[in-house]
Coordinates of C-alpha atoms (C1' of nucleotides) in Angstrom, one line a residue:
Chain A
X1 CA 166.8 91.6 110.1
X2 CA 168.4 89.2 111.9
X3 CA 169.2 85.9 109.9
X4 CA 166.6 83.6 110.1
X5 CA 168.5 80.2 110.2
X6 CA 170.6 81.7 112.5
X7 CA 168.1 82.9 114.9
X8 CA 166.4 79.3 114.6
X9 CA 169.9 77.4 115.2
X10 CA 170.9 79.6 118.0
X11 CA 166.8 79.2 119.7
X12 CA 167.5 75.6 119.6
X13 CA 170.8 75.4 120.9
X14 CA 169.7 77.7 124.2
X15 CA 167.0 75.0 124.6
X16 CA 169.4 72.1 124.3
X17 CA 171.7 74.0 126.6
X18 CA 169.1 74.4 128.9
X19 CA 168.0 71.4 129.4
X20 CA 164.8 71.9 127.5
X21 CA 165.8 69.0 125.3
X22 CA 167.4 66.7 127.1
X23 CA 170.2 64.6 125.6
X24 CA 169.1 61.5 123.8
X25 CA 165.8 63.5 123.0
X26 CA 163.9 63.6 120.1
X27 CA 163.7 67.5 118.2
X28 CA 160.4 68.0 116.4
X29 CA 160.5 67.2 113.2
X30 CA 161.5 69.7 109.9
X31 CA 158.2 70.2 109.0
X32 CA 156.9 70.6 113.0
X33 CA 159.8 73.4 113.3
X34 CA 158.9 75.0 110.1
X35 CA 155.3 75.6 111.7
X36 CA 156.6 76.4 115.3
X37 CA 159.1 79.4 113.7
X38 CA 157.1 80.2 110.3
X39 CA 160.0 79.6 108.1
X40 CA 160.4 77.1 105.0
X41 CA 161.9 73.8 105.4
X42 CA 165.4 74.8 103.5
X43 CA 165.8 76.9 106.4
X44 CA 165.0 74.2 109.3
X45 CA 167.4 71.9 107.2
X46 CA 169.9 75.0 107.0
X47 CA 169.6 75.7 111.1
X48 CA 169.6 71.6 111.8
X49 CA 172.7 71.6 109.7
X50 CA 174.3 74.2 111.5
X51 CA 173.7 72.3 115.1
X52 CA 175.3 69.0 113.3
X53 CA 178.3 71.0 112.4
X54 CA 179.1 72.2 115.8
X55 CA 178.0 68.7 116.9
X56 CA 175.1 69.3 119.4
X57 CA 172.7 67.2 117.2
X58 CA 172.6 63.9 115.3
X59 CA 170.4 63.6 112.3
X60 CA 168.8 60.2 111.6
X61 CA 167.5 60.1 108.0
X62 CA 163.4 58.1 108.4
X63 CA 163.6 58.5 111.9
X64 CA 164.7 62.3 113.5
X65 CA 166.9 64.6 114.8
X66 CA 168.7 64.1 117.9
X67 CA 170.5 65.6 120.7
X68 CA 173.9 63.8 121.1
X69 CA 174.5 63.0 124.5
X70 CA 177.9 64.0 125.4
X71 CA 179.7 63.6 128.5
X72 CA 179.7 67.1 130.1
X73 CA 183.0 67.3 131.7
X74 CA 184.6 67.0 127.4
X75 CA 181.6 69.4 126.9
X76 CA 182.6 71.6 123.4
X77 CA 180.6 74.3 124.3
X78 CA 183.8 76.3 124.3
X79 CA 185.6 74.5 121.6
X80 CA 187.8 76.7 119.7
X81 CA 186.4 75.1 117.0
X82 CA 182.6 75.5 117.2
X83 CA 182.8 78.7 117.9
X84 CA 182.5 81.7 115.7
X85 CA 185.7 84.1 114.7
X86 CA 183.7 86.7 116.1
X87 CA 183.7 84.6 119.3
X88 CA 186.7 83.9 119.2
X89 CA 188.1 87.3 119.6
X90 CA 185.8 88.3 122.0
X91 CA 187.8 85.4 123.7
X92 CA 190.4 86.7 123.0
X93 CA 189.8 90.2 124.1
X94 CA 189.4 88.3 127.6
X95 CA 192.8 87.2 127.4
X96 CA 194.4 88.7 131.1
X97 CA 197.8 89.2 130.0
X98 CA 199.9 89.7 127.2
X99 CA 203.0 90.6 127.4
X100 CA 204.7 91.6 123.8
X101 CA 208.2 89.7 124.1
X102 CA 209.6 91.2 120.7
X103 CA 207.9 93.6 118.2
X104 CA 209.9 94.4 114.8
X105 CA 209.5 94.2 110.7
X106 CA 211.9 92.2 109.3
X107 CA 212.2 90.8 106.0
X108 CA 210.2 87.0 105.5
X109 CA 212.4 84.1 105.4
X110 CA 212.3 80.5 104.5
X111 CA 209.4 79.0 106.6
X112 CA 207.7 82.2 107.1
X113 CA 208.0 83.4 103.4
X114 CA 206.3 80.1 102.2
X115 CA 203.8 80.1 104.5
X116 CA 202.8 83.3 104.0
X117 CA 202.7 83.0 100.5
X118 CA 205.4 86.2 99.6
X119 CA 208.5 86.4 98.4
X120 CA 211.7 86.0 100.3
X121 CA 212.8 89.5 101.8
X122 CA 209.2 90.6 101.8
X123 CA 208.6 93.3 105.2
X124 CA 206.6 91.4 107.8
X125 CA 206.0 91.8 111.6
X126 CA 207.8 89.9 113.5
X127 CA 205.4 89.6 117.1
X128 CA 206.6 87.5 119.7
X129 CA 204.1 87.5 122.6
X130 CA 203.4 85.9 126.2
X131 CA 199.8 85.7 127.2
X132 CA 197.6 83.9 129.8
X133 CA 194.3 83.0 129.7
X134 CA 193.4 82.4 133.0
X135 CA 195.2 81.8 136.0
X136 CA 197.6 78.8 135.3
X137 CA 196.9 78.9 131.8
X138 CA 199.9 80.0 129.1
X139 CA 201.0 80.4 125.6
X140 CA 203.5 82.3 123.9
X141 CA 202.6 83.0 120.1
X142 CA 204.9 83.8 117.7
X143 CA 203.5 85.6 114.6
X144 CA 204.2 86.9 111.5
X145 CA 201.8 89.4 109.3
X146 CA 202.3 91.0 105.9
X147 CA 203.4 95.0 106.7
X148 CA 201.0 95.8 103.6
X149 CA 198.4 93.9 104.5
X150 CA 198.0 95.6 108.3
X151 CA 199.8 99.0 108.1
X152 CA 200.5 100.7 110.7
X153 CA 200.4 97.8 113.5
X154 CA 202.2 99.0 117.0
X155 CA 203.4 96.9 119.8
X156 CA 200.9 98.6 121.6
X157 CA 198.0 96.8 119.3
X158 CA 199.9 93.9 119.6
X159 CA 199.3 93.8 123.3
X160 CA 195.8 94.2 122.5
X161 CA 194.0 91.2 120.1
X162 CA 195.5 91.4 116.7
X163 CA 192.1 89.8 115.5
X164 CA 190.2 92.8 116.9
X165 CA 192.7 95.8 115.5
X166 CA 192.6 93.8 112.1
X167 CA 188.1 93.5 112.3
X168 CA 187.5 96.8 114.2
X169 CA 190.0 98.7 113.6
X170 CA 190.9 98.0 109.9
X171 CA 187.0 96.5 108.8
X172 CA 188.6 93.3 107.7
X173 CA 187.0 90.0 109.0
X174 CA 188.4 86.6 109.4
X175 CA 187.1 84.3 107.9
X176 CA 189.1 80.7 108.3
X177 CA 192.2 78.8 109.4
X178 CA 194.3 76.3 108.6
X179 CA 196.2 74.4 111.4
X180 CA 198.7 71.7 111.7
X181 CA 199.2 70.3 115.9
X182 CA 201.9 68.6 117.2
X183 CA 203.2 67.7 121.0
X184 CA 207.0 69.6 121.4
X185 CA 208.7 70.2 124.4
X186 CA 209.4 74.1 125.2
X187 CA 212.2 75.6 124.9
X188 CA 214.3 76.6 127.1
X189 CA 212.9 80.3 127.0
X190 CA 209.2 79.0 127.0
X191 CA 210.0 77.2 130.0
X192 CA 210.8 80.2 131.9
X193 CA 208.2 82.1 130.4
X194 CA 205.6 79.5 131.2
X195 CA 206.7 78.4 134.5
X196 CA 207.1 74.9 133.4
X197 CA 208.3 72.2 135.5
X198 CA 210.7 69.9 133.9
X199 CA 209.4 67.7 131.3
X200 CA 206.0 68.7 130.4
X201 CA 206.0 69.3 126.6
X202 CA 203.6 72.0 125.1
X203 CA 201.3 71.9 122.1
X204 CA 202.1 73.6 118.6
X205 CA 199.8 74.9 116.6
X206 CA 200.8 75.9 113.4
X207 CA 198.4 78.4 112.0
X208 CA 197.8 80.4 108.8
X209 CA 194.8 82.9 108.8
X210 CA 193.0 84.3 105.8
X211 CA 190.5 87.3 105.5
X212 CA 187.7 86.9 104.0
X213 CA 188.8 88.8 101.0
X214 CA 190.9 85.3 100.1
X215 CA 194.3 87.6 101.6
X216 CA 196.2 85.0 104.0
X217 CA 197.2 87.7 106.7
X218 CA 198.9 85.7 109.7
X219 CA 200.9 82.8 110.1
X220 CA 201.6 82.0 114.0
X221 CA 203.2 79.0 116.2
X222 CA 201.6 79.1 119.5
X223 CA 203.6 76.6 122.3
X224 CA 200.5 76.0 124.5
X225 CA 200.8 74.9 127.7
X226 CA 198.1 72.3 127.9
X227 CA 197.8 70.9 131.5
X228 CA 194.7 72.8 132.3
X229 CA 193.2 73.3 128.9
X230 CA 192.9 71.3 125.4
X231 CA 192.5 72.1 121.8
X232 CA 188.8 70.4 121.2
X233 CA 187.2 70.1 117.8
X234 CA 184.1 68.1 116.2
X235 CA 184.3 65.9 112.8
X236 CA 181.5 64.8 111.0
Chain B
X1 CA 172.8 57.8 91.1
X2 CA 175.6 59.6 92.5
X3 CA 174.9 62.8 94.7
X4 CA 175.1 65.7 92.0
X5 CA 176.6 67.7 94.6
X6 CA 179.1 65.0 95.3
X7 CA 180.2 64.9 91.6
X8 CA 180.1 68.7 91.3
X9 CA 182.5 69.2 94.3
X10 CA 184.6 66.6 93.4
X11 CA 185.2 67.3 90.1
X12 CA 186.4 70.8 91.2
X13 CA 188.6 69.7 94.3
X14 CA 190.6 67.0 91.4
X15 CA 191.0 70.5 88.8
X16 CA 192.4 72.3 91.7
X17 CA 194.4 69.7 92.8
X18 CA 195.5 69.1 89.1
X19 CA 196.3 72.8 88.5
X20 CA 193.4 73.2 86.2
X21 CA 192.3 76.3 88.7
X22 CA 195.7 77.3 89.7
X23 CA 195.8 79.2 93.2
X24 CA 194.7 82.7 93.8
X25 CA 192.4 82.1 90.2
X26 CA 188.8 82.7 90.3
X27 CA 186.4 79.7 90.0
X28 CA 183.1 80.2 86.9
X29 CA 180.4 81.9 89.0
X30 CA 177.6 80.1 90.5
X31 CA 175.2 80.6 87.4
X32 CA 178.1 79.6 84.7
X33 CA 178.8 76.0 87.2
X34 CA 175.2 75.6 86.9
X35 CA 175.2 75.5 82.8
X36 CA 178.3 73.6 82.8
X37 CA 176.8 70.5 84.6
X38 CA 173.7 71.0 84.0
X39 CA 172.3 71.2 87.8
X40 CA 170.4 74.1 89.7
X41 CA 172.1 77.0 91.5
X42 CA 171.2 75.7 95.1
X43 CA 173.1 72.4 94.2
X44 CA 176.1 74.4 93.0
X45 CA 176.1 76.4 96.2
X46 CA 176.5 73.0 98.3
X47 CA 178.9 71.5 96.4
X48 CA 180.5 75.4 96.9
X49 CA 180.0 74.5 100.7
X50 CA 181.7 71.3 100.4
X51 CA 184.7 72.8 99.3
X52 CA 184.9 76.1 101.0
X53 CA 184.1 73.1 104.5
X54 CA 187.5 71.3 102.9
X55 CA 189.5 74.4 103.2
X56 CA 189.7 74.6 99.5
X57 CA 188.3 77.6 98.4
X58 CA 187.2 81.3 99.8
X59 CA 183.6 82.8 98.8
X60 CA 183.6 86.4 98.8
X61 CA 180.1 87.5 98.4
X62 CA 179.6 90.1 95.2
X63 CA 183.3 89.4 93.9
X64 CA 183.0 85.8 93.0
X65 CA 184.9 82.1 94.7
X66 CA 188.4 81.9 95.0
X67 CA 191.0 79.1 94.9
X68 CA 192.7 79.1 98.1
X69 CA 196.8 79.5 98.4
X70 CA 197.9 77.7 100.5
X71 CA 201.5 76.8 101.2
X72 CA 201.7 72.7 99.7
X73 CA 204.2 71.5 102.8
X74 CA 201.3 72.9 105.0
X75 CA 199.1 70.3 102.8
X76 CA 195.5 69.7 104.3
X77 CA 194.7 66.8 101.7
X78 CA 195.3 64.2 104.1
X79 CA 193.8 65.8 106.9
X80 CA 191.8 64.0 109.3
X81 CA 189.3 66.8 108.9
X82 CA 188.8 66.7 105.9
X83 CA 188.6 63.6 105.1
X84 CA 185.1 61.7 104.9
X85 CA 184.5 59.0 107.3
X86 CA 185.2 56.3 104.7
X87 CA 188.1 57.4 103.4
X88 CA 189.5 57.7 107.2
X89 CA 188.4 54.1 107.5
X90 CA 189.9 53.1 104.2
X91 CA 193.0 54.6 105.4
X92 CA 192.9 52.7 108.6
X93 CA 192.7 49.8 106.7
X94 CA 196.4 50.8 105.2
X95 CA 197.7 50.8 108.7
X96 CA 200.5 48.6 108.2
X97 CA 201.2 46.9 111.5
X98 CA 199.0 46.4 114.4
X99 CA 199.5 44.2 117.2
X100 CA 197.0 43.8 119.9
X101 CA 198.9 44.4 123.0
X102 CA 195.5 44.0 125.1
X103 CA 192.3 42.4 124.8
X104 CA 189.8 41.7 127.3
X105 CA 186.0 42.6 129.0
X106 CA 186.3 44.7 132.3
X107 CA 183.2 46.6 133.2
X108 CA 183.0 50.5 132.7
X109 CA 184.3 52.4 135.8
X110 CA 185.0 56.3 136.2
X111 CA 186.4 58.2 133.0
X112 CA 185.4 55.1 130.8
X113 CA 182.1 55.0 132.1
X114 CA 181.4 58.7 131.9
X115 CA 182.8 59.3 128.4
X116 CA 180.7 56.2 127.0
X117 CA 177.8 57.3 129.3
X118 CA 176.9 54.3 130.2
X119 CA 176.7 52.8 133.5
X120 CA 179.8 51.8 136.2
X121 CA 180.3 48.0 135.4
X122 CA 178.8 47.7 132.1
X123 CA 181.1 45.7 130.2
X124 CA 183.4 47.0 127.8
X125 CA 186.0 45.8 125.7
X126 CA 189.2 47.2 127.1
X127 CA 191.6 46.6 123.7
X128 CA 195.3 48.4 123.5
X129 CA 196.8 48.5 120.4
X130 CA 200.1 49.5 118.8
X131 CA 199.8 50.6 115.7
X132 CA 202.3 51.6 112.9
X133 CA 201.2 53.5 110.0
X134 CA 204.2 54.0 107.5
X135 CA 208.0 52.7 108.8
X136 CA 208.8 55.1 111.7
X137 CA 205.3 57.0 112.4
X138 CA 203.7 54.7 115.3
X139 CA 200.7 55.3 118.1
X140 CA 199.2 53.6 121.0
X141 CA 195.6 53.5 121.6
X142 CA 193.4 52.5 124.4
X143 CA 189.9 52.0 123.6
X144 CA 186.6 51.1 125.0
X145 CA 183.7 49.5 123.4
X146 CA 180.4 48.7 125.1
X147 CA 179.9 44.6 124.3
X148 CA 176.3 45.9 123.7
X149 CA 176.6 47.7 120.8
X150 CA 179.2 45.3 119.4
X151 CA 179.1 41.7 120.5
X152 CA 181.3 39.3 119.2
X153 CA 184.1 41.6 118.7
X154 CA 187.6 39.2 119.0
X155 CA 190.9 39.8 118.8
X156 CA 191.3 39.5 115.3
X157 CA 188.6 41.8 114.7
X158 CA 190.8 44.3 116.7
X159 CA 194.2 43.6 114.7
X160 CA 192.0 45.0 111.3
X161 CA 190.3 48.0 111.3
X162 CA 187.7 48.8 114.0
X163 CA 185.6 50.9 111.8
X164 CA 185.8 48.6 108.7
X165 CA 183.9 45.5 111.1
X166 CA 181.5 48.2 112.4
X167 CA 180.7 49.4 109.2
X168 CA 181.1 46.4 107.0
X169 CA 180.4 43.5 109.2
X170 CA 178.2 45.1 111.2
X171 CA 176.4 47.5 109.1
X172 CA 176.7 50.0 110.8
X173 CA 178.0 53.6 109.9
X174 CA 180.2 56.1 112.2
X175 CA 179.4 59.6 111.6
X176 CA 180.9 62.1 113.9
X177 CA 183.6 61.8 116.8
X178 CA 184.4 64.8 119.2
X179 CA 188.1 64.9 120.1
X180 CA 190.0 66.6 122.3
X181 CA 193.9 67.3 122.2
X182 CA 197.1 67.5 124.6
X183 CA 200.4 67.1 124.7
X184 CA 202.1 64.9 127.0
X185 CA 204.9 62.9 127.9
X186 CA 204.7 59.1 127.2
X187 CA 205.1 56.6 129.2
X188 CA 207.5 54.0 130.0
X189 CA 205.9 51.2 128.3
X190 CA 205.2 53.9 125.6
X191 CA 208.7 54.7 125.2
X192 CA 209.2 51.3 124.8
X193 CA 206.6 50.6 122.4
X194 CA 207.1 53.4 120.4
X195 CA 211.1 53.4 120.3
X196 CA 210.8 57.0 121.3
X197 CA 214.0 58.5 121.9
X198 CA 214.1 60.7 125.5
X199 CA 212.4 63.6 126.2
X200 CA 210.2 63.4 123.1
X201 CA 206.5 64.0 123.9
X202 CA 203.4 63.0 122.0
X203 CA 199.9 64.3 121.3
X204 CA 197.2 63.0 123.6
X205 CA 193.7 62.4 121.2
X206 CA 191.0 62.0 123.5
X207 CA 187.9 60.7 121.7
X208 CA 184.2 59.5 121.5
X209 CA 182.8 58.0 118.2
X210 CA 178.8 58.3 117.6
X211 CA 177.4 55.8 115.1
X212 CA 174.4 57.3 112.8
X213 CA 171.8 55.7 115.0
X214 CA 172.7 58.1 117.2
X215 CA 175.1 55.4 119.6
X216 CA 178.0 56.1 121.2
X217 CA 180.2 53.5 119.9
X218 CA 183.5 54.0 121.3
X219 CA 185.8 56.2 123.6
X220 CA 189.6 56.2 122.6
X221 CA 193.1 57.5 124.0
X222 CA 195.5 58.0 121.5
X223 CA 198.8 58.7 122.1
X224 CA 200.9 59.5 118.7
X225 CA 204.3 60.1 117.7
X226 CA 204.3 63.2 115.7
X227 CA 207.9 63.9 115.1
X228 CA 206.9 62.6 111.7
X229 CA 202.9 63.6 111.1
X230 CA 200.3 65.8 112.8
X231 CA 196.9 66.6 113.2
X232 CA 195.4 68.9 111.0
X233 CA 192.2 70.5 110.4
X234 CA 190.7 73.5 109.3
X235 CA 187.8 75.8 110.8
X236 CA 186.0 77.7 108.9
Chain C
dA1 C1' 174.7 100.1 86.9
dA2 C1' 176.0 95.4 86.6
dG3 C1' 177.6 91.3 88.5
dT4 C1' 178.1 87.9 92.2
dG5 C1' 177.2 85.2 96.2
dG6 C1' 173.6 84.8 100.3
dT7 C1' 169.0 83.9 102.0
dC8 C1' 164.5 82.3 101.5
dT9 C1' 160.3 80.2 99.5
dA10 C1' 157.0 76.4 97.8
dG11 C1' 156.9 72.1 96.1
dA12 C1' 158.4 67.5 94.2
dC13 C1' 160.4 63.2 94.7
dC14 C1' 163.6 59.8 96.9
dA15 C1' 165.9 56.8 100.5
dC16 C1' 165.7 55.0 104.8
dA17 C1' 163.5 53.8 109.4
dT18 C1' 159.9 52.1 112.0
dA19 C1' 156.0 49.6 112.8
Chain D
dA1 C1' 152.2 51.9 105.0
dT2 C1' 153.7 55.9 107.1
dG3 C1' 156.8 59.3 108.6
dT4 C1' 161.3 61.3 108.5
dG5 C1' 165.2 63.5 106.7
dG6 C1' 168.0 64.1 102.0
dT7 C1' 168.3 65.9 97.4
dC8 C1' 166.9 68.8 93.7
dT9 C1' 164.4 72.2 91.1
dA10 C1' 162.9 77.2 89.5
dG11 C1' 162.6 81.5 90.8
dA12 C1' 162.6 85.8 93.8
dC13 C1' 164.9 89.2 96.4
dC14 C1' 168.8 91.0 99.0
dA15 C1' 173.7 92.5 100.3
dC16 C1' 177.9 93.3 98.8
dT17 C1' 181.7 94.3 95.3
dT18 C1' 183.3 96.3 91.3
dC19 C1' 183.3 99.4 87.6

DNA sequence: AAGTGGTCTAGACCACATA
DNA sequence: ATGTGGTCTAGACCACTTC
């Protein structure tokens, strides 16, 4: 059976999405919702919570809950951030193009060692890749994986979404990341690669990933090209 | 009383940070952190949240919590993220320098008036600051205030901390802001202002504050220098 | 089979907002 | 005074990991 709080969350968020409940609108309240679904009012307070996390709701203590009213055009629907990994590589799967620049094991070291958490010499995959997202849109990913924690990865997988082979294929799952952003300008390389005009710098994200089993499996720069798209996220 | 979840979490997050639970170690199970301070299992499993929400730990369901390993110079315990509001604002409040470059009442128009949602020519404060945080880290911002929510903002005001009047003089508190993040190349005046050597870019924060009344309080542009400091965060 | 975290319940009391 | 969300409890059952 399907999760309860989840299914709650999610009913709500289709009905904010729809226009059901405007922005600025009041939701019923906890105990109203607990009625209107049959659950208990941890889970109401576990779904609300969820909503407030990805930042589609505001909760007022002695008063209600909320729908934020955010300006569509910065709309967070597909934020990086509020989505699920699972969404995430499905977005990923949608990627058009990747193209796998370089594809070898080599042996980790300095920056890549310590990120990754091993010791200097340790075999890792050395991926350098070019992908588009849509049209206009570019990145080129440079990542590095533990050989013993995916075995057998192949430039052909590589071409494919890591995070898929890794969750599919090998019945691992994601389960967060840690990422530090700055504004760089390209390289050289990137520049070509990216069809960049002169003087417009890229974004780079520097990313470790760990499985759910507490592993850290990937550390990656991305250089993102970020005229026609931008890294969103919600704090609360 | 303090929140027991609070003081739970927090006293976890300072034995990690102290080495008390080195990284990789297991944490006492849920039951066990229930005897030890004396508090329920559903209030341990919050403060759990808290942490795992901070990036500092990893749950594994039917194995037990984990301490995260994470590489130190990758450090997330400054993070914007993860810090609390108040924190951020107490650390606004260390912002060493800050001179009011601009400070006036226009009325909303276009991007302004759609991000703050409010009607073309409501009027706004239109306040652009320079800002330096330690010796050589510095950003610009451009923000927008409806006069509404805060009257009697002044120029002074605006050389402190923005949040601090809100929330101290004002009594009011901040509780979420939705950013989104570029990079791009400064300008002139930036260079200027910034002492931002050629061709260096900087990281475009576009963002919306909501106070917990449920008001949009303010719409910033940020543009930062981030040879020296970056944005971090961490999704889980 | 035993241990561990995840979900869910019913119910109590508190803090804050609104009127 | 009333209503609302926030915290906290005790306890049940489930899903997954580990032995």
């Amino acid at each position: 059976m399907p999760l309860k709080y989840l299914t709650v969350a999610e009913d709500i968020e289709r009905k904010i999405r729809e226009g059901v409940c405007p922005p600025q609108s009041k939701l019923p309240t906890t105990d109203e919702l607990c009625e209107q679904y049959g659950v208990s009012r941890i889970t109401v307070r576990k779904a609300m919570d969820v909503l407030s996390e990805r930042g589609f709701v505001i909760k007022r203590r002695g008063s209600g809950t909320y729908v934020k009213d955010i300006d569509p055009s910065s709309d967070d629907s597909e934020s990086q951030v509020v989505e699920s990994y699972s969404a995430t590589a499905r977005h990923e799967g949608h990627v058009a193009d990747t193209q796998v620049l370089e594809f070898s094991v080599i042996g980790a070291t300095g920056r890549v060692a310590e990120r990754l958490r091993v010791g200097e010499g340790t075999p890792v995959y050395s991926i350098v890749r070019l992908r588009s997202v849509n049209d206009s849109q570019g990145l080129v990913s440079y990542t590095w994986i533990p050989v013993a924690i995916v075995p057998n990865l192949t430039k052909r997988n590589a071409a494919d979404s890591l995070y898929r082979h890794v969750e599919v294929g090998l019945g691992l799952t994601v389960s967060s990341t840690h990422r530090s952003i700055r504004a760089v300008m390209p390289t050289l390389e990137e520049q070509v690669w990216l069809r960049l005009p002169e003087d417009v710098p890229v974004l780079e994200i520097d990313q470790v990933t760990f499985l759910s089993d507490g592993r850290l499996f990937e550390y990656s720069v991305l250089h993102r090209d970020t005229r026609d798209w931008s890294f969103k996220c919600v704090n609360t």
